Structure formats: C-alpha cells, structure tokens
Short mmCIF file of C-alpha atoms in Angstrom, two decimals:
data_model
loop_
_atom_site.label_atom_id
_atom_site.label_comp_id
_atom_site.label_asym_id
_atom_site.label_seq_id
_atom_site.Cartn_x
_atom_site.Cartn_y
_atom_site.Cartn_z
CA MET Y 1 -82.16 32.35 -11.17
CA SER Y 2 -80.67 35.94 -10.54
CA SER Y 3 -76.71 35.11 -11.00
CA PRO Y 4 -75.52 34.54 -14.51
CA SER Y 5 -73.90 31.42 -15.78
CA PRO Y 6 -70.57 30.32 -14.72
CA SER Y 7 -69.30 32.23 -18.08
CA THR Y 8 -69.92 35.38 -17.16
CA GLY Y 9 -67.62 37.81 -15.13
CA PRO Y 10 -68.22 38.56 -11.69
CA ALA Y 11 -71.00 41.03 -10.33
CA PRO Y 12 -69.79 44.84 -9.82
CA ALA Y 13 -71.84 45.25 -6.41
CA PRO Y 14 -73.07 42.98 -3.44
CA ALA Y 15 -76.25 41.45 -4.12
CA PRO Y 16 -79.56 42.09 -2.40
CA ALA Y 17 -79.90 40.46 0.92
CA PRO Y 18 -82.50 37.60 1.14
CA ALA Y 19 -85.32 37.65 3.40
CA THR Y 20 -84.76 36.21 6.83
CA PHE Y 21 -85.95 35.12 9.89
CA GLN Y 22 -82.37 35.70 11.92
CA THR Y 23 -82.31 39.45 11.31
CA GLY Y 24 -79.27 39.41 13.64
CA PHE Y 25 -76.18 39.07 11.08
CA PRO Y 26 -75.51 40.79 7.84
CA ILE Y 27 -76.08 38.86 4.99
CA ARG Y 28 -73.97 40.46 2.08
CA PRO Y 29 -73.02 37.73 -0.40
CA ASP Y 30 -71.26 39.00 -3.72
CA ARG Y 31 -73.63 36.74 -5.99
CA LEU Y 32 -77.29 35.77 -4.54
CA VAL Y 33 -78.73 32.79 -6.69
CA GLU Y 34 -82.54 32.31 -6.05
CA ALA Y 35 -82.15 28.93 -7.03
CA ALA Y 36 -85.72 27.25 -8.54
CA THR Y 37 -84.12 24.05 -9.45
CA PRO Y 38 -81.13 21.73 -9.13
CA ASP Y 39 -79.77 22.69 -12.16
CA ASP Y 40 -79.79 26.37 -11.14
CA VAL Y 41 -77.75 25.10 -7.96
CA ARG Y 42 -75.59 23.35 -10.10
CA GLU Y 43 -74.87 26.41 -12.06
CA ALA Y 44 -74.16 28.28 -8.85
CA VAL Y 45 -71.93 26.10 -7.48
CA ALA Y 46 -69.72 25.60 -10.51
CA TYR Y 47 -69.85 29.47 -11.24
CA ALA Y 48 -68.28 29.83 -7.39
CA ALA Y 49 -65.66 26.98 -8.02
CA ALA Y 50 -64.77 28.41 -11.06
CA ARG Y 51 -63.60 31.43 -9.34
CA GLY Y 52 -62.44 29.89 -5.63
CA LEU Y 53 -65.40 31.76 -4.03
CA PRO Y 54 -67.25 30.04 -0.97
CA VAL Y 55 -71.14 28.60 -1.04
CA ALA Y 56 -73.74 28.94 1.47
CA ALA Y 57 -76.91 27.68 1.38
CA HIS Y 58 -80.06 29.69 2.63
CA ALA Y 59 -83.84 28.46 3.14
CA THR Y 60 -85.78 30.38 5.59
CA GLY Y 61 -82.86 31.76 7.70
CA HIS Y 62 -83.94 30.30 11.05
CA GLY Y 63 -80.53 28.91 12.27
CA LEU Y 64 -78.18 31.27 9.97
CA PRO Y 65 -74.99 30.61 11.62
CA GLY Y 66 -73.56 34.05 11.81
CA ALA Y 67 -72.27 36.68 9.22
CA VAL Y 68 -72.46 35.67 5.59
CA GLU Y 69 -70.21 38.23 3.81
CA GLY Y 70 -68.89 37.78 0.06
CA GLY Y 71 -69.37 34.59 -1.97
CA VAL Y 72 -72.02 32.75 -3.87
CA LEU Y 73 -75.22 32.48 -1.57
CA VAL Y 74 -77.64 30.05 -2.81
CA SER Y 75 -81.55 30.49 -1.64
CA THR Y 76 -83.30 27.10 -1.93
CA ARG Y 77 -86.57 29.12 -1.01
CA ALA Y 78 -88.69 28.76 -3.80
CA MET Y 79 -87.44 24.65 -4.00
CA ASP Y 80 -90.56 24.12 -1.47
CA SER Y 81 -92.21 21.02 -3.11
CA VAL Y 82 -93.71 18.72 -0.66
CA ALA Y 83 -94.84 15.12 -2.07
CA VAL Y 84 -96.20 12.18 0.40
CA ASP Y 85 -96.37 8.59 -0.40
CA PRO Y 86 -98.82 7.35 1.70
CA VAL Y 87 -98.19 3.80 0.91
CA ARG Y 88 -94.30 4.01 1.35
CA ARG Y 89 -95.06 6.30 4.73
CA THR Y 90 -92.46 8.66 3.04
CA ALA Y 91 -92.51 12.32 2.03
CA ARG Y 92 -90.05 13.89 -0.64
CA ILE Y 93 -89.44 17.59 -0.01
CA GLY Y 94 -87.79 20.14 -1.41
CA ALA Y 95 -85.01 21.89 0.09
CA GLY Y 96 -87.03 25.03 0.76
CA ALA Y 97 -89.64 23.65 2.39
CA THR Y 98 -90.70 24.62 5.57
CA TRP Y 99 -91.99 21.85 8.32
CA GLY Y 100 -95.40 23.18 8.40
CA ALA Y 101 -95.95 22.51 4.75
CA VAL Y 102 -94.58 18.54 5.39
CA THR Y 103 -96.84 18.33 8.19
CA ALA Y 104 -100.12 19.54 6.64
CA ALA Y 105 -99.27 16.95 3.69
CA ALA Y 106 -98.79 14.53 6.11
CA VAL Y 107 -101.62 14.53 8.80
CA PRO Y 108 -104.48 14.06 6.12
CA HIS Y 109 -102.91 10.10 5.55
CA GLY Y 110 -102.38 10.30 9.45
CA LEU Y 111 -98.97 10.59 9.44
CA ALA Y 112 -96.08 12.94 10.93
CA PRO Y 113 -92.54 13.64 10.13
CA LEU Y 114 -89.90 13.97 12.82
CA ASN Y 115 -90.38 17.75 13.09
CA GLY Y 116 -89.19 20.50 15.83
CA SER Y 117 -91.51 22.65 17.45
CA SER Y 118 -91.62 25.43 14.88
CA PRO Y 119 -93.52 25.32 11.45
CA SER Y 120 -91.78 27.87 9.96
CA VAL Y 121 -88.31 26.18 10.31
CA GLY Y 122 -86.60 24.80 7.04
CA ALA Y 123 -87.12 21.26 7.22
CA VAL Y 124 -84.14 20.07 5.31
CA SER Y 125 -81.60 22.21 7.39
CA TYR Y 126 -82.89 21.56 10.69
CA THR Y 127 -82.60 17.30 9.23
CA LEU Y 128 -78.98 17.76 8.09
CA GLY Y 129 -78.31 18.90 11.58
CA GLY Y 130 -79.50 16.21 13.12
CA GLY Y 131 -83.16 17.48 14.33
CA LEU Y 132 -84.09 17.18 17.45
CA GLY Y 133 -88.05 17.02 17.19
CA ILE Y 134 -90.91 17.11 19.91
CA LEU Y 135 -91.16 13.31 19.39
CA ALA Y 136 -87.63 12.79 19.53
CA ARG Y 137 -87.43 10.07 22.28
CA GLU Y 138 -89.44 8.11 20.98
CA PHE Y 139 -88.60 7.87 17.17
CA GLY Y 140 -84.86 9.56 17.61
CA TYR Y 141 -83.47 12.41 15.30
CA ALA Y 142 -85.06 13.50 12.14
CA ALA Y 143 -81.93 12.56 10.17
CA ASP Y 144 -82.34 9.05 11.34
CA HIS Y 145 -85.43 8.68 9.17
CA VAL Y 146 -83.93 10.02 5.64
CA ARG Y 147 -83.79 7.80 3.03
CA ALA Y 148 -82.23 9.40 0.35
CA LEU Y 149 -80.72 12.72 -0.51
CA GLU Y 150 -79.95 14.86 -3.75
CA VAL Y 151 -77.09 16.98 -3.44
CA VAL Y 152 -74.74 19.17 -5.64
CA THR Y 153 -71.43 18.71 -4.80
CA ALA Y 154 -68.39 20.98 -4.91
CA ASP Y 155 -67.77 19.50 -8.44
CA GLY Y 156 -71.51 20.75 -9.60
CA VAL Y 157 -72.43 17.17 -9.57
CA LEU Y 158 -76.08 16.69 -8.35
CA ARG Y 159 -75.86 13.24 -7.08
CA ARG Y 160 -78.67 10.86 -5.52
CA VAL Y 161 -77.36 9.76 -2.10
CA THR Y 162 -78.54 6.46 -0.83
CA PRO Y 163 -76.84 3.82 1.63
CA GLU Y 164 -76.45 1.59 -1.32
CA ARG Y 165 -75.26 4.30 -3.44
CA GLU Y 166 -72.49 6.67 -2.03
CA PRO Y 167 -72.60 5.13 1.69
CA GLU Y 168 -70.07 7.44 3.41
CA LEU Y 169 -71.66 10.51 1.66
CA PHE Y 170 -74.98 9.17 3.19
CA TRP Y 171 -73.84 8.45 6.50
CA GLY Y 172 -72.20 12.37 6.38
CA LEU Y 173 -74.88 14.51 5.49
CA ARG Y 174 -77.15 13.06 8.21
CA GLY Y 175 -75.77 15.04 10.97
CA GLY Y 176 -73.01 16.91 9.25
CA GLY Y 177 -74.78 20.01 8.40
CA HIS Y 178 -73.90 21.94 4.98
CA ARG Y 179 -70.28 21.59 4.36
CA LEU Y 180 -70.60 18.68 1.86
CA GLY Y 181 -72.66 20.09 -0.61
CA VAL Y 182 -76.16 21.86 -1.26
CA VAL Y 183 -78.73 19.54 -0.26
CA THR Y 184 -81.30 20.13 -3.11
CA ALA Y 185 -84.26 17.35 -1.41
CA LEU Y 186 -84.50 14.93 0.95
CA GLU Y 187 -86.88 11.51 1.13
CA ILE Y 188 -87.74 11.20 4.86
CA GLY Y 189 -89.70 8.63 6.88
CA LEU Y 190 -93.01 9.28 8.34
CA VAL Y 191 -94.19 7.83 11.44
CA ALA Y 192 -97.90 6.71 12.29
CA VAL Y 193 -98.86 9.58 14.50
CA GLY Y 194 -102.45 11.68 13.91
CA ARG Y 195 -102.77 12.70 17.55
CA LEU Y 196 -100.95 13.27 20.55
CA TYR Y 197 -101.54 14.32 24.31
CA GLY Y 198 -99.51 17.48 24.78
CA GLY Y 199 -99.23 21.19 25.68
CA SER Y 200 -97.54 22.98 28.52
CA ILE Y 201 -98.15 23.63 32.50
CA ALA Y 202 -96.74 27.01 33.61
CA PHE Y 203 -95.16 27.71 37.14
CA ALA Y 204 -94.32 31.08 38.72
CA GLY Y 205 -90.80 31.59 38.27
CA GLU Y 206 -90.22 32.55 41.58
CA ARG Y 207 -90.44 28.53 42.25
CA ALA Y 208 -87.99 28.08 39.59
CA ALA Y 209 -85.42 25.76 41.61
CA GLU Y 210 -87.97 23.66 43.03
CA VAL Y 211 -89.55 22.81 39.66
CA VAL Y 212 -86.52 22.30 37.59
CA SER Y 213 -85.72 19.77 40.73
CA ARG Y 214 -89.02 17.94 40.11
CA TYR Y 215 -88.83 18.24 36.66
CA LEU Y 216 -85.42 16.13 36.80
CA GLU Y 217 -86.68 13.50 39.65
CA TRP Y 218 -89.71 13.07 36.61
CA THR Y 219 -87.60 12.59 33.77
CA ARG Y 220 -86.00 9.35 35.38
CA THR Y 221 -89.71 7.66 35.26
CA VAL Y 222 -90.85 8.69 32.04
CA PRO Y 223 -91.42 5.99 28.94
CA ASP Y 224 -89.84 7.04 25.62
CA SER Y 225 -93.01 7.76 23.93
CA LEU Y 226 -92.93 10.96 26.15
CA THR Y 227 -90.46 13.55 24.86
CA SER Y 228 -90.54 16.72 27.02
CA SER Y 229 -88.77 19.97 27.71
CA LEU Y 230 -88.47 22.63 30.68
CA ALA Y 231 -88.27 26.43 29.31
CA ALA Y 232 -87.94 29.37 31.80
CA LEU Y 233 -87.63 32.99 30.43
CA VAL Y 234 -88.79 36.60 31.52
CA HIS Y 235 -91.74 37.62 29.39
CA PRO Y 236 -92.25 40.84 28.04
CA ASP Y 237 -94.85 43.10 29.35
CA LEU Y 238 -96.96 42.82 26.08
CA PRO Y 239 -100.54 43.38 25.59
CA GLN Y 240 -100.68 40.37 22.75
CA LEU Y 241 -99.17 37.78 25.78
CA PRO Y 242 -101.54 35.87 28.27
CA GLU Y 243 -102.34 37.94 31.25
CA GLU Y 244 -100.76 35.23 33.54
CA SER Y 245 -97.28 35.57 31.74
CA ARG Y 246 -96.98 38.81 31.21
CA GLY Y 247 -93.72 40.57 32.35
CA ARG Y 248 -93.32 37.68 34.52
CA TYR Y 249 -90.54 35.03 35.12
CA VAL Y 250 -92.30 31.88 34.22
CA VAL Y 251 -91.30 28.21 34.09
CA SER Y 252 -93.08 26.06 31.71
CA VAL Y 253 -92.54 22.21 30.80
CA ARG Y 254 -93.92 21.05 27.51
CA VAL Y 255 -95.06 17.59 26.73
CA ALA Y 256 -95.51 15.30 23.69
CA PHE Y 257 -97.04 12.04 24.36
CA THR Y 258 -97.77 9.67 21.72
CA GLY Y 259 -100.20 7.24 23.93
CA ASP Y 260 -103.60 7.76 25.06
CA ALA Y 261 -104.89 10.66 27.24
CA ALA Y 262 -105.76 8.48 29.94
CA GLU Y 263 -102.43 7.80 30.35
CA GLY Y 264 -100.87 10.95 29.39
CA GLU Y 265 -102.91 12.29 32.66
CA ARG Y 266 -101.56 9.90 34.80
CA LEU Y 267 -97.96 10.49 33.64
CA VAL Y 268 -98.25 14.27 34.13
CA ALA Y 269 -99.90 14.08 37.66
CA PRO Y 270 -96.53 14.40 39.30
CA LEU Y 271 -96.08 17.56 37.00
CA ARG Y 272 -99.23 19.05 38.37
CA GLY Y 273 -98.22 17.93 42.08
CA ILE Y 274 -95.83 20.68 42.41
CA GLY Y 275 -98.21 23.20 43.43
CA PRO Y 276 -100.26 26.13 41.86
CA VAL Y 277 -99.79 26.96 38.17
CA LEU Y 278 -100.08 29.84 36.10
CA ALA Y 279 -101.75 27.88 33.07
CA ASP Y 280 -102.14 24.20 32.15
CA SER Y 281 -102.91 23.40 28.57
CA LEU Y 282 -102.04 19.73 28.15
CA ARG Y 283 -104.80 18.03 26.28
CA GLU Y 284 -105.60 15.40 23.48
CA MET Y 285 -104.91 17.17 20.14
CA PRO Y 286 -104.42 16.33 16.46
CA TYR Y 287 -101.21 16.29 15.36
CA ALA Y 288 -101.64 19.65 13.04
CA GLU Y 289 -102.02 21.61 16.31
CA SER Y 290 -98.53 20.24 17.74
CA PRO Y 291 -96.90 23.67 17.21
CA THR Y 292 -99.25 25.09 20.21
CA ILE Y 293 -96.91 22.98 22.48
CA HIS Y 294 -94.13 25.37 22.47
CA SER Y 295 -95.78 28.37 20.62
CA ASP Y 296 -92.52 29.67 19.20
CA PRO Y 297 -92.27 33.42 18.08
CA PRO Y 298 -93.43 33.53 13.96
CA PHE Y 299 -91.94 36.66 13.71
CA PRO Y 300 -88.73 37.15 12.21
CA HIS Y 301 -85.70 38.84 14.90
CA ALA Y 302 -82.64 38.99 15.79
CA TYR Y 303 -80.91 36.68 18.57
CA TYR Y 304 -78.04 35.25 19.47
CA GLY Y 305 -78.25 31.21 21.04
CA GLU Y 306 -76.10 28.53 22.29
CA GLY Y 307 -76.80 24.40 22.55
CA LEU Y 308 -74.90 22.54 25.11
CA VAL Y 309 -74.94 18.68 24.96
CA LEU Y 310 -75.04 17.37 29.06
CA ARG Y 311 -74.06 14.28 29.98
CA GLY Y 312 -76.69 14.96 32.73
CA LEU Y 313 -77.72 17.54 34.50
CA ASP Y 314 -78.14 17.67 38.98
CA ALA Y 315 -80.57 20.00 40.50
CA GLY Y 316 -78.18 22.47 42.10
CA ARG Y 317 -75.84 22.83 38.67
CA ALA Y 318 -80.06 23.59 36.91
CA ALA Y 319 -80.88 26.09 40.02
CA ARG Y 320 -77.93 27.94 39.37
CA VAL Y 321 -78.15 28.06 35.36
CA LEU Y 322 -81.84 29.69 36.06
CA GLU Y 323 -80.52 31.85 38.82
CA LEU Y 324 -78.03 33.12 36.57
CA THR Y 325 -80.47 33.73 33.25
CA GLY Y 326 -83.69 34.59 35.15
CA PRO Y 327 -84.85 38.01 36.23
CA GLY Y 328 -81.34 39.26 37.26
CA ALA Y 329 -79.67 38.40 34.04
CA PRO Y 330 -78.21 41.77 32.23
CA MET Y 331 -80.19 40.63 29.21
CA MET Y 332 -83.10 38.40 28.60
CA THR Y 333 -82.46 34.59 28.09
CA VAL Y 334 -84.64 32.15 26.66
CA VAL Y 335 -83.67 28.61 28.50
CA GLN Y 336 -84.77 25.54 27.31
CA LEU Y 337 -83.83 21.99 28.82
CA ASN Y 338 -84.38 19.21 26.49
CA HIS Y 339 -84.93 15.52 28.10
CA LEU Y 340 -82.99 13.36 25.73
CA GLY Y 341 -81.86 9.81 25.73
CA GLY Y 342 -84.79 6.66 24.58
CA ALA Y 343 -83.98 6.36 20.71
CA LEU Y 344 -82.00 9.32 20.28
CA ALA Y 345 -79.32 6.76 22.00
CA GLY Y 346 -79.83 5.37 18.09
CA ARG Y 347 -79.57 2.35 16.82
CA PRO Y 348 -77.12 0.37 14.34
CA GLU Y 349 -79.19 0.51 11.33
CA THR Y 350 -79.64 4.60 11.65
CA ALA Y 351 -76.06 5.30 12.35
CA ASN Y 352 -75.11 8.80 11.22
CA ALA Y 353 -73.02 11.65 11.90
CA VAL Y 354 -75.09 12.86 14.59
CA PRO Y 355 -72.82 13.27 17.40
CA HIS Y 356 -73.45 12.89 21.36
CA ARG Y 357 -75.92 9.76 21.18
CA ASP Y 358 -75.40 9.02 25.01
CA ALA Y 359 -75.83 12.66 26.23
CA GLY Y 360 -78.59 13.07 28.78
CA PHE Y 361 -80.06 16.65 28.18
CA LEU Y 362 -79.42 19.67 25.67
CA LEU Y 363 -79.77 23.10 27.14
CA ARG Y 364 -80.31 25.55 24.69
CA LEU Y 365 -79.84 29.42 25.59
CA LEU Y 366 -81.35 32.24 23.36
CA SER Y 367 -80.90 35.53 23.67
CA PRO Y 368 -82.53 38.57 21.61
CA LEU Y 369 -80.01 40.91 20.28
CA ASP Y 370 -82.02 44.34 19.80
CA GLY Y 371 -79.94 46.78 21.97
CA THR Y 372 -77.67 43.99 23.37
CA ASP Y 373 -74.21 43.36 23.05
CA VAL Y 374 -73.18 40.35 21.77
CA ALA Y 375 -70.17 40.55 23.73
CA ALA Y 376 -72.05 40.76 26.98
CA VAL Y 377 -74.46 37.90 25.57
CA ARG Y 378 -71.14 35.53 25.11
CA SER Y 379 -69.96 36.44 28.41
CA LEU Y 380 -72.93 35.46 30.45
CA TYR Y 381 -72.98 31.93 28.37
CA GLY Y 382 -69.61 31.40 29.21
CA GLU Y 383 -70.47 31.61 32.69
CA VAL Y 384 -73.53 29.21 32.56
CA SER Y 385 -70.86 26.69 30.94
CA GLY Y 386 -68.58 27.34 33.40
CA VAL Y 387 -71.22 26.17 36.26
CA LEU Y 388 -71.96 22.86 33.96
CA GLY Y 389 -68.40 22.15 33.67
CA PRO Y 390 -67.40 18.29 33.10
CA LEU Y 391 -70.79 17.60 32.24
CA VAL Y 392 -70.82 19.50 28.64
CA ARG Y 393 -70.06 16.97 26.17
CA GLY Y 394 -70.34 19.40 23.05
CA ARG Y 395 -72.24 21.72 21.34
CA SER Y 396 -75.21 21.02 19.30
CA LEU Y 397 -75.32 21.86 15.41
CA ASN Y 398 -78.90 22.86 14.98
CA PHE Y 399 -79.28 25.54 17.93
CA ALA Y 400 -75.53 27.73 17.59
CA PHE Y 401 -77.39 30.65 16.36
CA GLY Y 402 -75.48 33.58 15.40
CA GLY Y 403 -72.79 31.34 16.48
CA GLY Y 404 -70.48 31.50 13.10
CA ASP Y 405 -67.40 32.82 15.63
CA ARG Y 406 -67.71 29.49 17.76
CA THR Y 407 -67.18 26.29 15.10
CA ALA Y 408 -65.48 23.50 17.44
CA GLY Y 409 -67.39 21.06 19.56
CA PHE Y 410 -70.01 20.24 17.31
CA HIS Y 411 -68.54 16.45 16.82
CA GLU Y 412 -66.90 13.82 18.88
CA PRO Y 413 -63.03 13.88 17.84
CA GLU Y 414 -63.39 10.61 15.72
CA THR Y 415 -66.85 11.74 13.97
CA ALA Y 416 -65.31 15.18 13.06
CA LYS Y 417 -62.11 13.63 11.74
CA ARG Y 418 -64.18 11.17 9.23
CA LEU Y 419 -66.29 14.16 8.16
CA ALA Y 420 -62.82 16.00 7.54
CA GLY Y 421 -61.80 12.48 5.17
CA LEU Y 422 -65.51 13.49 3.34
CA VAL Y 423 -64.81 17.23 3.05
CA SER Y 424 -61.30 16.36 1.35
CA GLN Y 425 -62.75 14.03 -0.90
CA PHE Y 426 -65.86 15.93 -2.15
CA ASP Y 427 -64.64 19.28 -1.57
CA PRO Y 428 -60.65 19.52 -1.14
CA ALA Y 429 -61.06 23.32 -2.18
CA GLY Y 430 -63.35 24.52 0.89
CA LEU Y 431 -65.87 25.37 -1.13
CA PHE Y 432 -68.80 25.05 1.78
CA GLY Y 433 -66.50 25.87 4.86
CA GLY Y 434 -63.42 23.60 4.96
CA PRO Y 435 -62.42 21.25 7.77
CA TYR Y 436 -64.48 19.84 10.25
CA GLU Y 437 -63.48 20.66 14.08
CA GLY Y 438 -63.56 18.31 17.11
#
C-alpha cells in the first residue's frame, strides 16, 4: 500500500495520478492508496476518517464521474481476483476485476455474467450503479444478481453484506453507487448462456430519421429475450476503421438474442427490410465473442457523457435528437438508444436501489473532449434534453461520464430519501460524498 498507516502525518505533496481510461478530468488526490487487500482499504478509510478527508474509489476509470481533487483515492485495480463456482452458478469478483476477466472465467462452464458491452469496464463499479448489460431485457440489471457484497464502511469496518445480514445496506449498495463505502468484492449470480445470436446492422446516416422510426416500431414487437440498442455517430476518417463507415455518419442497430439462430433471423428480418445496409454482422456466436456486438473503443481517451432515462420515445423527437447530434453538430457526439423493459422492470425478489424501473428507453450521449469545450458539450446536451422534455424521467448513474458537476436526478425522491438515511447511519461525516439528491 502506498499510503502510510493512520498514525503517520499527511503527505507533503499530491500523490501520483493512477492510470485511468477516462483521461478528460484531472485526478489529483492528496494520497493514493494502491490497495492489494481489504485490510489496505480499511487502513486507508481509517486514515481518511481520522483527518476528515474525503475518500473515492477507483478501479479501471471508465466511469470517472469528474475531477478528483484532494483527499484519499483508493485504487482497487490490483484486487482483481475472479473465482467461479459452476455448481452454484456464482462468481466472486474482486473490486478491480474487469468484465472481460469475469466472462473469460465463466464461459468454460457454459455460464455468463450480466456484463456490459465493453470487456475493460470494472465489474464492481458497473454493478453498484445498476449495470445495464447486453442481456438486460431477459435477465435484468447486474445489481439484481448480486448475492453478497464485502464493503468497508466509513467506520473502517469490513462488512459482509447479504439479504440476511444488513438487509437495508444490501438494498442500497445495489444501485446506490459508491456513497456508502468502498466495496472490495461481490458475489454475483451467473446465467446459463453459452452462445447467442447477435451483432449489428448499419445504415447510411442520411436515412437516420427513417431508421430510428422503424427501430422504435420494431422494439414493440420483440420478446424479452432480445436486447437491442441503436447507435448513431459520425465516424472519424481513420485508416483503421472499416471502409464502409470511415468518415461517414452511420446509424446502427445492435442485437443480442439468446434464442436459436433461425428465430433470430426471423426477428431481425424487419430491420433488414428497412433497405440497403452498409454492414451486417448478425450471426450466431459463442458468448466469448459478445464484445464484438458493440466493438467499444479499447483505448483510453477523454470524454463527457450523459444518460437520460425516458418514459418512452416517439419518432419525431428521436429524429430531432439525431439531427442535433449528427453531422451538423458543433462536436462529435455518439448517441446510443437502449431499449429497456422486460426484466429491467424488476421483480419483488430483486428489490434494490436501481431507479426508474418503468422506463422505456435510455438515451446515452458521449462526446470526445480533445479540443472540445466542455461548456459547448453541456449546451448541446441541454438542447437534447429540451427536445425530450417531459419524457425524461431522470439520469443514469452508470453513464454520467465526467458529470461530477451534475449530481441530481439519479434516483426518484423516495429512493434518494431512503439512501440518504443509509448515509446518515453509515457515513454521517460524508466521507464518501455526502447525501443523495433526488
């Protein structure tokens, strides 16, 4: 551990910044703790509590919410163990484990986690924020499949939290994010999925309004076993990109379906019927190849983002959003529209702090920041939000990239009130960020 014990004095200079996937916001803690064990985390929290310093946790740094200035930053990157129990269909994952590592450990047993689209995302942070994965409509949020958590709370105690022990804390940690402690490990349930039918189908962006209208119609017809999203962006003109998308505005529909390939072909036929395509990678694949469905960028970069949870969406508003964010936008903006519903609506046995269960869609916006003014990005996002108006139910905790300036709207008022009660009980000094806002 790079930090001293609680009895020693404060560091004379800022700690070195850790490596992070999100490079757009500064990380300048007073102390960086590179934790290798839960005891390292306990010592770091006790050190911070004794001095009234804020504490933040950091694994891979994909979802860094904003600048980290001062205080103690606990890096859990080295705590990356993964152990699968194929009989119980569970996995115990350390706080630094990525979804790629969890998937690699699960697939030899014909099992899969409720992972997201990128294999390099930290599995624990993703799950604490809810976790909207590629099989979400069939199986729900990743947080719904948590069996137990190991967490260091503000009093420096390492707790094992289950439905039987600390049931209220168990409720709040699943969907409440990082404000209740530093989670050092999760035990999660796995699902019996070894292969799927999936991939993407891409259309020329000039037909964006038609594609999104037909996509919205199509989502009303598909079963819960099919999870999909629509993405729209102007691809940079780079030689490493496929020729059909290089430098072009492209609208793509991405699909993951756990039924057989013949039924998958039948279900996607209306998409292919939209018209000529630029590319079509829909196929049967082993689950290990599921990251190819979205092909998220694997390299660190600077970005700002927002996730707007929507009651529903009509074709007119959707087309206007694509118009605002397309080739005429003041900066490159990646738009992703996730179809929700199905198991995401929740079940009594999986009750937790994940909000907005009755939402129909999630609209995600992401803009690279290299050479782009953050204020201009915020202005564009404000225009998009204005177009959507009363359809916006709230914001997604998992996708507020670089949004530490915006802390409200993640949870419904009643959920936020209940979470605030947990903060009062377990972190009255606000070591991990203070109260929740509705």
